[in-house]
CSV table of N, CA and C in Angstrom, one decimal:
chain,number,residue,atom,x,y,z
A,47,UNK,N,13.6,25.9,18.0
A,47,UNK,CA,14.2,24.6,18.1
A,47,UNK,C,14.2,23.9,16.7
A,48,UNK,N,15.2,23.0,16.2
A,48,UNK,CA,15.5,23.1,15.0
A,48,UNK,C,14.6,21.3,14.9
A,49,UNK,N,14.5,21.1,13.6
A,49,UNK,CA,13.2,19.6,13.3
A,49,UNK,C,14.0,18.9,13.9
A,50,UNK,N,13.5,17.4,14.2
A,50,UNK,CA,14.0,16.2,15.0
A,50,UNK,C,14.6,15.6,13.6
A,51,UNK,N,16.2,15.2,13.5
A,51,UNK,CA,16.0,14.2,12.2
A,51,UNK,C,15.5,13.2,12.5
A,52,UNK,N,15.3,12.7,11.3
A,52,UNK,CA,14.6,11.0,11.5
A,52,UNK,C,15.6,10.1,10.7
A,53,UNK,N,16.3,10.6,10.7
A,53,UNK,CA,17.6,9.7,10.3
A,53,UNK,C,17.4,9.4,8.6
A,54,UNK,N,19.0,8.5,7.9
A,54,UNK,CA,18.7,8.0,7.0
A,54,UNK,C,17.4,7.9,6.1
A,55,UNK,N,17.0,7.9,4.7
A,55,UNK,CA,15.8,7.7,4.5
A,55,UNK,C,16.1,6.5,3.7
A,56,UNK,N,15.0,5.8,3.9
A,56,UNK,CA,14.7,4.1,3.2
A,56,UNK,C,15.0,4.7,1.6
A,57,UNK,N,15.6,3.7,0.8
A,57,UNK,CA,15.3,3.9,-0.2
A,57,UNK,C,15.1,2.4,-1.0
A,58,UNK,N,13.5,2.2,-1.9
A,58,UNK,CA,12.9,0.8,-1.7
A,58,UNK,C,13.3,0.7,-3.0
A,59,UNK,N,13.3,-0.5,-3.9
A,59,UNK,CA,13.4,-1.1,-5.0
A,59,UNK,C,12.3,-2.1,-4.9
A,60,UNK,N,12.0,-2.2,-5.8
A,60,UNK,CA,10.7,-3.1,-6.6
A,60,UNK,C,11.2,-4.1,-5.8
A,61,UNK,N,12.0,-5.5,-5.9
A,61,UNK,CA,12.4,-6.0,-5.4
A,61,UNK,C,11.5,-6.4,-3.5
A,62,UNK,N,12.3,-5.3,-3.2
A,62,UNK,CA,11.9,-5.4,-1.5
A,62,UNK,C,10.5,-4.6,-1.7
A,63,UNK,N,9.5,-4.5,-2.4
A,63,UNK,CA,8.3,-4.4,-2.1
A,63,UNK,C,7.6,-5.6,-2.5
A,64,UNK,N,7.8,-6.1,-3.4
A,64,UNK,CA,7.5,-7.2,-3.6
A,64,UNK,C,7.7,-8.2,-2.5
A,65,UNK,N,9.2,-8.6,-1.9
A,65,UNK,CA,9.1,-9.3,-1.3
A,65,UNK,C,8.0,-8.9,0.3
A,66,UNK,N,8.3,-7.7,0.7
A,66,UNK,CA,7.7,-7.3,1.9
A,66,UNK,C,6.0,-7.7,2.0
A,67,UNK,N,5.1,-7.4,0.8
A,67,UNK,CA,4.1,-7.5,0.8
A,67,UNK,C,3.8,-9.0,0.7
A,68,UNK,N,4.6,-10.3,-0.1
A,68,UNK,CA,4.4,-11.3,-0.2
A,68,UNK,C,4.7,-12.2,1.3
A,69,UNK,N,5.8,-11.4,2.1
A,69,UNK,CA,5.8,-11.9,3.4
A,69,UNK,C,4.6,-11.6,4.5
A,70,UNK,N,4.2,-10.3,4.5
A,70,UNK,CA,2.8,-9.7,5.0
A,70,UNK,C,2.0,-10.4,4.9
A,71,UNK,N,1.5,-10.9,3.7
A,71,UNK,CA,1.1,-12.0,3.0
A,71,UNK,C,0.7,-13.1,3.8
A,72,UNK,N,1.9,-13.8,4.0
A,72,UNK,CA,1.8,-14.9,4.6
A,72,UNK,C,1.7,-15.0,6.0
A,73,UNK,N,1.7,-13.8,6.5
A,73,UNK,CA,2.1,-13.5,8.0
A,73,UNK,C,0.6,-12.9,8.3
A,74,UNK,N,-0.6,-13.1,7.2
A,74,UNK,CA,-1.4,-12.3,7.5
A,74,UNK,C,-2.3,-12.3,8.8
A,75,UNK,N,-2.1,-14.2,9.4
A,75,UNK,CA,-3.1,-13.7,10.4
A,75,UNK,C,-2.3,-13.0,11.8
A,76,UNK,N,-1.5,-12.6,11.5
A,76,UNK,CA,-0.6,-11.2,12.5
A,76,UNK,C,-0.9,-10.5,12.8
A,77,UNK,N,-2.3,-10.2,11.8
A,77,UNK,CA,-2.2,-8.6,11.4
A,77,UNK,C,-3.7,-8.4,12.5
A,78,UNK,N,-4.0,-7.1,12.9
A,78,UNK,CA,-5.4,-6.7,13.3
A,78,UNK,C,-6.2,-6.7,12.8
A,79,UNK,N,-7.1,-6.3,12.9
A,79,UNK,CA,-8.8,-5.5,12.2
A,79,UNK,C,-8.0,-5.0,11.1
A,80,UNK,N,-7.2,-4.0,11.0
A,80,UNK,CA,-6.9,-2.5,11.0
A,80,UNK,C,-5.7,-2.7,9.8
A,81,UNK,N,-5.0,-4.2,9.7
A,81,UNK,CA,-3.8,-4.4,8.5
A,81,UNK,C,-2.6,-4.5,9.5
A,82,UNK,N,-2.7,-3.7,10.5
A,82,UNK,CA,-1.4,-3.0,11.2
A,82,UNK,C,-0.5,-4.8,12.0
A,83,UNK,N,0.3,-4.5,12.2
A,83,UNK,CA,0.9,-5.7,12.6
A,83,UNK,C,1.8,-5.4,13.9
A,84,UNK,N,2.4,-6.4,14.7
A,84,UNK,CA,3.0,-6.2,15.9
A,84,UNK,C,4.3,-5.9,15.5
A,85,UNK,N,5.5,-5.0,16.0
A,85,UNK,CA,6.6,-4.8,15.8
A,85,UNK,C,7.3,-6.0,16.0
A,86,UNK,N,7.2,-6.9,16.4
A,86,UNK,CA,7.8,-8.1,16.3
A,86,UNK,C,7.8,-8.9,14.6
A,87,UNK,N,6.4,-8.3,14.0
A,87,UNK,CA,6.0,-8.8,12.8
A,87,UNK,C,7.0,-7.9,11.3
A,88,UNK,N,6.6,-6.9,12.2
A,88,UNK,CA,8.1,-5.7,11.2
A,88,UNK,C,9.2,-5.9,11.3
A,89,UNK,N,9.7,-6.4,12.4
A,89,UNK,CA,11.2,-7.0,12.5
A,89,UNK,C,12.1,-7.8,11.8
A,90,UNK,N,10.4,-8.5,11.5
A,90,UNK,CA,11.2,-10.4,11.4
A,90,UNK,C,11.4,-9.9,9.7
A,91,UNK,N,10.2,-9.4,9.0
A,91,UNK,CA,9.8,-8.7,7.9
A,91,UNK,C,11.2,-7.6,7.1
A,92,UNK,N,12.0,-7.5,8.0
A,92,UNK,CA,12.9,-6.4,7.7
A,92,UNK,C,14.0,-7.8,7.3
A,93,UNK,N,14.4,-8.4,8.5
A,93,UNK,CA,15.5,-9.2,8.3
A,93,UNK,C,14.8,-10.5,6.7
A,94,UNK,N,13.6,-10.1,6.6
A,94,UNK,CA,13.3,-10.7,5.6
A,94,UNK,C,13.7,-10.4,4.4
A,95,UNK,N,13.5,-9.0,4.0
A,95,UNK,CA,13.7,-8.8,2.8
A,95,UNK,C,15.1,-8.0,2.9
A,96,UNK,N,16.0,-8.4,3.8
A,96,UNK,CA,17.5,-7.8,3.5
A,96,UNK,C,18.1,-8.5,2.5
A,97,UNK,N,18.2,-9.7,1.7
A,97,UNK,CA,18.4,-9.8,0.8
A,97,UNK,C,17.8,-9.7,-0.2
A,98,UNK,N,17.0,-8.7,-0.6
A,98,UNK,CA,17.1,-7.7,-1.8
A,98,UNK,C,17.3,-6.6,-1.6
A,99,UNK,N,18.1,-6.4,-0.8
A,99,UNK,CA,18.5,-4.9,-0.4
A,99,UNK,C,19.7,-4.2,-1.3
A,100,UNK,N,19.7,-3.0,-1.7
A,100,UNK,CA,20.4,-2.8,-3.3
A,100,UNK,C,21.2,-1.3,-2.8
A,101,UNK,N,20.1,-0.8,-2.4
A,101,UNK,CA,21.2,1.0,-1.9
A,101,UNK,C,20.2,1.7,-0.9
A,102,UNK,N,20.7,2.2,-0.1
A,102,UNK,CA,20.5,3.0,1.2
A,102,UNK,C,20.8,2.6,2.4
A,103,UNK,N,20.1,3.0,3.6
A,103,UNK,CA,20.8,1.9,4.7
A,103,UNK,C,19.4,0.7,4.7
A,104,UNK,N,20.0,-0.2,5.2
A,104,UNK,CA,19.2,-1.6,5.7
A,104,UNK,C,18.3,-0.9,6.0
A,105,UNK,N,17.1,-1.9,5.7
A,105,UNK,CA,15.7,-1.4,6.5
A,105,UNK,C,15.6,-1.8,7.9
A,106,UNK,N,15.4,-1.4,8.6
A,106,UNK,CA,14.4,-1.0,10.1
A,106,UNK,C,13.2,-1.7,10.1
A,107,UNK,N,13.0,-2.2,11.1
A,107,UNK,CA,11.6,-2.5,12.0
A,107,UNK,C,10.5,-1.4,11.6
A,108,UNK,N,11.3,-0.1,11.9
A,108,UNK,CA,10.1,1.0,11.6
A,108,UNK,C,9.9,1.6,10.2
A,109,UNK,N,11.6,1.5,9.3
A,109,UNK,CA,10.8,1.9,8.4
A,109,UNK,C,10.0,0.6,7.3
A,110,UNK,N,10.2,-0.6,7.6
A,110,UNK,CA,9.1,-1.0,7.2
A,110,UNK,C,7.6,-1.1,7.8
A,111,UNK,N,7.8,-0.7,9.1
A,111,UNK,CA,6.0,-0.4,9.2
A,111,UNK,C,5.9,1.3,8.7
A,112,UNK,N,6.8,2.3,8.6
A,112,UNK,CA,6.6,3.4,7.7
A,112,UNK,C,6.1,2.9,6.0
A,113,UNK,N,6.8,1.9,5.5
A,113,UNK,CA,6.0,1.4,3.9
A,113,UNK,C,5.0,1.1,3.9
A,114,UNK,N,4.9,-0.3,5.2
A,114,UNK,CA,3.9,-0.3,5.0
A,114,UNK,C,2.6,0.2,5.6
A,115,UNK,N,2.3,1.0,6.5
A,115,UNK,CA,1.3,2.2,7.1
A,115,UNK,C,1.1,3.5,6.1
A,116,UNK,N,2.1,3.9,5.5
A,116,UNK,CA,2.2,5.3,5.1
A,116,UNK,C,2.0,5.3,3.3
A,117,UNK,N,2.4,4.2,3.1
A,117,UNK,CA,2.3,3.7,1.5
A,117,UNK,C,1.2,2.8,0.8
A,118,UNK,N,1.8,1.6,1.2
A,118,UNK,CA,1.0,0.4,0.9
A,118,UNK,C,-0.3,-0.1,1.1
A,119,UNK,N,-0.2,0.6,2.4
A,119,UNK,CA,-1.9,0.6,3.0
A,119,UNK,C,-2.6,1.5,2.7
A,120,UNK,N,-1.8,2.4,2.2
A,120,UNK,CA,-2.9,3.9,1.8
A,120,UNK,C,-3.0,3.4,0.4
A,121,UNK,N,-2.5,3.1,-0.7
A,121,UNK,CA,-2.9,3.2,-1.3
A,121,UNK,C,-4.0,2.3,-2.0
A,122,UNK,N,-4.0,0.6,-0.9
A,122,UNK,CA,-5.3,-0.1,-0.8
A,122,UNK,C,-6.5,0.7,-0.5
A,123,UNK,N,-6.2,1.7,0.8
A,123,UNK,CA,-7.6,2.6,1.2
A,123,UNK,C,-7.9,3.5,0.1
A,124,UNK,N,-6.7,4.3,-0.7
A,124,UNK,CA,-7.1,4.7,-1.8
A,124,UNK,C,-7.9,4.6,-2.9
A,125,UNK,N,-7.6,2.9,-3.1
A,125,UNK,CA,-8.4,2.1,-4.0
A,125,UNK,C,-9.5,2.0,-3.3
A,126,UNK,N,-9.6,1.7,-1.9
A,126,UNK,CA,-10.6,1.1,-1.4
A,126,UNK,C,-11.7,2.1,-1.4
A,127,UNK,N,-11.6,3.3,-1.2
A,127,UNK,CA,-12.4,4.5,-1.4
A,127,UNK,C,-12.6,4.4,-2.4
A,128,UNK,N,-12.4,4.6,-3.6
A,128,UNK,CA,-12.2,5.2,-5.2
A,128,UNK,C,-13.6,4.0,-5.4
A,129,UNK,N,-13.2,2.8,-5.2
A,129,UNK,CA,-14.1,1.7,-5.6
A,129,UNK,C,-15.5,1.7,-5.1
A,130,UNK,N,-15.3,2.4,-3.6
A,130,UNK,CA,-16.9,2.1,-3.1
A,130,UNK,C,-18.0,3.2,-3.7
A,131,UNK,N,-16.9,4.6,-4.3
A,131,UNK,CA,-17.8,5.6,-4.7
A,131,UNK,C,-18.9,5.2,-5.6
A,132,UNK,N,-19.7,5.7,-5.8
A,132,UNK,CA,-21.0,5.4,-6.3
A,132,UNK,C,-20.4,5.9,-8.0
A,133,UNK,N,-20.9,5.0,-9.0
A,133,UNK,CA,-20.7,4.8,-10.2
A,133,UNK,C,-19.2,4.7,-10.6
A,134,UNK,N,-18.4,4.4,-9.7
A,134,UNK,CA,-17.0,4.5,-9.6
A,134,UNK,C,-16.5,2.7,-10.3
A,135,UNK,N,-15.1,2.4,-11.4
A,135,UNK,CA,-15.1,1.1,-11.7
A,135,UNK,C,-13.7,1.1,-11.3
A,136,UNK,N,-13.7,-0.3,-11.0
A,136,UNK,CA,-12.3,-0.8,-10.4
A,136,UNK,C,-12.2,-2.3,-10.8
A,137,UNK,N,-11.3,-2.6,-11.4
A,137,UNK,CA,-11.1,-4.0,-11.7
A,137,UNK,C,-9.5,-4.2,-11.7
A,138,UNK,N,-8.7,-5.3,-11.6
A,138,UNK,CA,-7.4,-5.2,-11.2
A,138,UNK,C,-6.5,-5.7,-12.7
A,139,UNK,N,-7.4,-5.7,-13.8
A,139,UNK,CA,-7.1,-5.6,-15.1
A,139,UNK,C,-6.6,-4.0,-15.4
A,140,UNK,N,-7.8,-3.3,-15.4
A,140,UNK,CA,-7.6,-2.0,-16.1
A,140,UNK,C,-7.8,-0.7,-14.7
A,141,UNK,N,-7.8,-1.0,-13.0
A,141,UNK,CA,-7.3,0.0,-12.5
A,141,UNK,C,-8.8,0.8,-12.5
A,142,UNK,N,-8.6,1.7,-12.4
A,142,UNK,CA,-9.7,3.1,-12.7
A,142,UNK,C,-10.4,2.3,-13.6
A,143,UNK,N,-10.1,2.0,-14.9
A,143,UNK,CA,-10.8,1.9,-16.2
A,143,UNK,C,-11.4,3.5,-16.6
A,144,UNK,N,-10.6,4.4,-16.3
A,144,UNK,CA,-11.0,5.8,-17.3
A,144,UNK,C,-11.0,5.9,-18.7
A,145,UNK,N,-12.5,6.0,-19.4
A,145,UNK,CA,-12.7,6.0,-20.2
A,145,UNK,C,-13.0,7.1,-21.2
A,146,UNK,N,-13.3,8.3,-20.7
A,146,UNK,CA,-14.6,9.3,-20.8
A,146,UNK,C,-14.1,10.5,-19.8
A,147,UNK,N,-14.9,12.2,-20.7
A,147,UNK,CA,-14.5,12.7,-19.9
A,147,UNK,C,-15.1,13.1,-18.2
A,148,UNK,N,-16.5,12.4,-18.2
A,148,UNK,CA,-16.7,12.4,-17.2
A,148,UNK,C,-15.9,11.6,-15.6
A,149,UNK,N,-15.7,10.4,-16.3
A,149,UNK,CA,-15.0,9.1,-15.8
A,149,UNK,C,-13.4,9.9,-15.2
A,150,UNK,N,-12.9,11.1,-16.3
A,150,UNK,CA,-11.7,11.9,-15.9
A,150,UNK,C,-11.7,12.4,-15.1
A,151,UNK,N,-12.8,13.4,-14.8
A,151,UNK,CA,-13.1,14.3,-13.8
A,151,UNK,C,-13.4,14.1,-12.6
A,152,UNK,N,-13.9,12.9,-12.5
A,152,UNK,CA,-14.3,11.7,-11.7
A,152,UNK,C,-13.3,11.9,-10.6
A,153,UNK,N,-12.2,11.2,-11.4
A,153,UNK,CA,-11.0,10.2,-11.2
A,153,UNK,C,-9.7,11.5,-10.6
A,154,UNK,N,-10.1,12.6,-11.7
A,154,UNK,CA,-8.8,14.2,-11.2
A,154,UNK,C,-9.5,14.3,-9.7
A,155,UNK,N,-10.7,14.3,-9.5
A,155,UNK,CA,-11.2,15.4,-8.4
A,155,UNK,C,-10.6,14.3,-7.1
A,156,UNK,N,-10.7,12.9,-6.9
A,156,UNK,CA,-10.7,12.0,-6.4
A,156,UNK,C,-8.9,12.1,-6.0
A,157,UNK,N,-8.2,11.9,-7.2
A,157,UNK,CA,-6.4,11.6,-7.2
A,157,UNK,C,-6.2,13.2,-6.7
A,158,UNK,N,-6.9,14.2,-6.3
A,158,UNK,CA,-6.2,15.7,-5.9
A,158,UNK,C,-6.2,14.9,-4.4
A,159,UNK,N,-7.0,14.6,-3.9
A,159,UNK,CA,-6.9,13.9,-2.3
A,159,UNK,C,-6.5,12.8,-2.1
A,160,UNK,N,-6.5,12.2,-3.0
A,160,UNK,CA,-6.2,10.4,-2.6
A,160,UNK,C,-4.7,10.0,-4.0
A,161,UNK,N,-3.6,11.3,-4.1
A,161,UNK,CA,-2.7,10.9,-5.0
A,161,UNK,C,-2.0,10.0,-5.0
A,162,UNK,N,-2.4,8.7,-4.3
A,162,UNK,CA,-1.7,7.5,-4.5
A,162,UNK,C,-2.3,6.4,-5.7
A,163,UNK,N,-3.4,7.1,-5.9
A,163,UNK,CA,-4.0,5.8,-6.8
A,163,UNK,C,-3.9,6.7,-8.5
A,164,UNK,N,-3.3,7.7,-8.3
A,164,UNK,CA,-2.8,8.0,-9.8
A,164,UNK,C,-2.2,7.0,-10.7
A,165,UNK,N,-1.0,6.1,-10.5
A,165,UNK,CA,-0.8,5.4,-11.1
A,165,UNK,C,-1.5,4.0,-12.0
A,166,UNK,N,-2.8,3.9,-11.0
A,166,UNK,CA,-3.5,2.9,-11.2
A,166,UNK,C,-5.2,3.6,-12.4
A,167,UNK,N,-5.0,4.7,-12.8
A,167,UNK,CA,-6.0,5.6,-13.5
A,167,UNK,C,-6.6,4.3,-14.6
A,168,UNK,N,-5.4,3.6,-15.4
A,168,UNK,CA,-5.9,2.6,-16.8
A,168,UNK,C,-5.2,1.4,-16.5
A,169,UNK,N,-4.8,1.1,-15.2
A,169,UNK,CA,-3.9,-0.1,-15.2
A,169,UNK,C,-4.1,-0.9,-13.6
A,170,UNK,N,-4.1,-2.3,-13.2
A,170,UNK,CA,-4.7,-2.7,-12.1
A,170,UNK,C,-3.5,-2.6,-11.5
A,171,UNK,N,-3.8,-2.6,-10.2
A,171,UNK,CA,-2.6,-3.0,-9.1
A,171,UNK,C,-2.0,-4.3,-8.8
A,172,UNK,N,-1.1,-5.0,-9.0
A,172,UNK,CA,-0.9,-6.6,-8.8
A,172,UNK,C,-0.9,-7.1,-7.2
A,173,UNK,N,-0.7,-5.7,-6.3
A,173,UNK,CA,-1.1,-6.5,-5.1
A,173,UNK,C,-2.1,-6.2,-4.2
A,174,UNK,N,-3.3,-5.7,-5.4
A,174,UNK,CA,-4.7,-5.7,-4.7
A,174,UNK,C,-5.3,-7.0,-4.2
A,175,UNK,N,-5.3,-8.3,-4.9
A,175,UNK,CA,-5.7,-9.1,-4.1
A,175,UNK,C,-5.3,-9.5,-2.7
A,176,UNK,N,-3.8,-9.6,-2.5
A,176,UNK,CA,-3.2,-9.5,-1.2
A,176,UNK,C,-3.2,-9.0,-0.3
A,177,UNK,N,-3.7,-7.5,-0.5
A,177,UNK,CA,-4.2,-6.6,0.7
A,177,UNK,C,-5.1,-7.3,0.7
A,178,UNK,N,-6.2,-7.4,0.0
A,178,UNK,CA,-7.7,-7.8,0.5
A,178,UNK,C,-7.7,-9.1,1.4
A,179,UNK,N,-7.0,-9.5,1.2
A,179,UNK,CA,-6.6,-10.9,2.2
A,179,UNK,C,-6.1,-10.1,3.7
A,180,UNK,N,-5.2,-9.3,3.6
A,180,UNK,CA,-4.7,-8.7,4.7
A,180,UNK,C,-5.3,-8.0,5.7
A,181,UNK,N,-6.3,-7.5,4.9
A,181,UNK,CA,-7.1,-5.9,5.2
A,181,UNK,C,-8.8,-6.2,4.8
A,182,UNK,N,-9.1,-8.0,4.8
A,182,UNK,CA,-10.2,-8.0,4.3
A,182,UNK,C,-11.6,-6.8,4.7
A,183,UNK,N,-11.6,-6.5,6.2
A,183,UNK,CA,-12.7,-5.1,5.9
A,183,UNK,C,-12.5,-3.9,5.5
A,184,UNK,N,-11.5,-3.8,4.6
A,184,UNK,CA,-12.0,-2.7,3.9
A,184,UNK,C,-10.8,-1.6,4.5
A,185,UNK,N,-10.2,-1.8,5.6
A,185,UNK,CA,-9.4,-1.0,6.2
A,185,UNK,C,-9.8,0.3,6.6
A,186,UNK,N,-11.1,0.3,7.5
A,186,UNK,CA,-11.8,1.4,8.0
A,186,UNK,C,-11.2,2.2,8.6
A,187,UNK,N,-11.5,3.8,8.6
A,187,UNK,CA,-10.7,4.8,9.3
A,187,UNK,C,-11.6,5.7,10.3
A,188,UNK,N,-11.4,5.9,11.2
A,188,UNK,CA,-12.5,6.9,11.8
A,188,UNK,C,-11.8,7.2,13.1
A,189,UNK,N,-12.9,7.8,13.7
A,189,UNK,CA,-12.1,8.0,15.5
A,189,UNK,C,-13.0,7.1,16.4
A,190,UNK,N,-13.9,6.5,15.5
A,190,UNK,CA,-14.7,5.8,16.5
A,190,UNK,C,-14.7,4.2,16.2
């Protein structure tokens, strides 16, 4: 039996992430424990940032909770892991702050499983404070 398509694929510009996370944002107490939000909150969120909409099709209810579940939140947990590790430095100045080749090796063994937080190796994230507002515990994962 041949894969399900999943139709069209989003295609985001700076722009509509910006705006999506700054409406999240404001919409935070929407959200669960967990960051996750009600499809009513992805909705309104989509019709939100259609005006910075630049090329692909319109965004969706789902594929904005696809950004944000599969991207934007991972790569808060990303951070969020990277930071709690033991001798591990995170500030939203300098990111990692890798300095050293220990600090490299650190940081390679870490970005082989958690490749979202590669970009952030010497440089901070601008919308780390905002998740933390969003996702203030930490955005726990488990089956329990």
């Amino acid at each position: 039996m041949p894969p399900k398509s999943s139709g069209p694929k989003a295609s985001w510009n700076d722009q509509e992430v910006h705006a999506l996370i700054h409406y999240l944002h404001e919409h935070r107490a929407e959200a669960g424990d967990n960051g996750n939000f009600k499809n009513s909150t992805y909705h309104s969120a989509s019709q939100y940032i259609a005006q910075y909409h630049t090329s692909g099709p319109a965004k969706s209810a789902a594929m904005v909770k696809n950004k944000w579940v599969s991207h934007i939140r991972r790569i808060y947990q990303d951070v969020e892991g990277f930071r709690a590790k033991s001798g591990c430095h995170w500030d939203n100045a300098q990111g990692a702050g890798i300095s050293g080749k220990l600090d490299e090796e650190v940081f390679e063994n870490y970005a082989k499983i958690h490749p979202l937080i590669c970009p952030f190796r010497n440089r901070g994230w601008e919308y780390y404070d905002l998740l933390l507002d969003i996702i203030p515990n930490g955005a726990a994962r488990g089956t329990n």
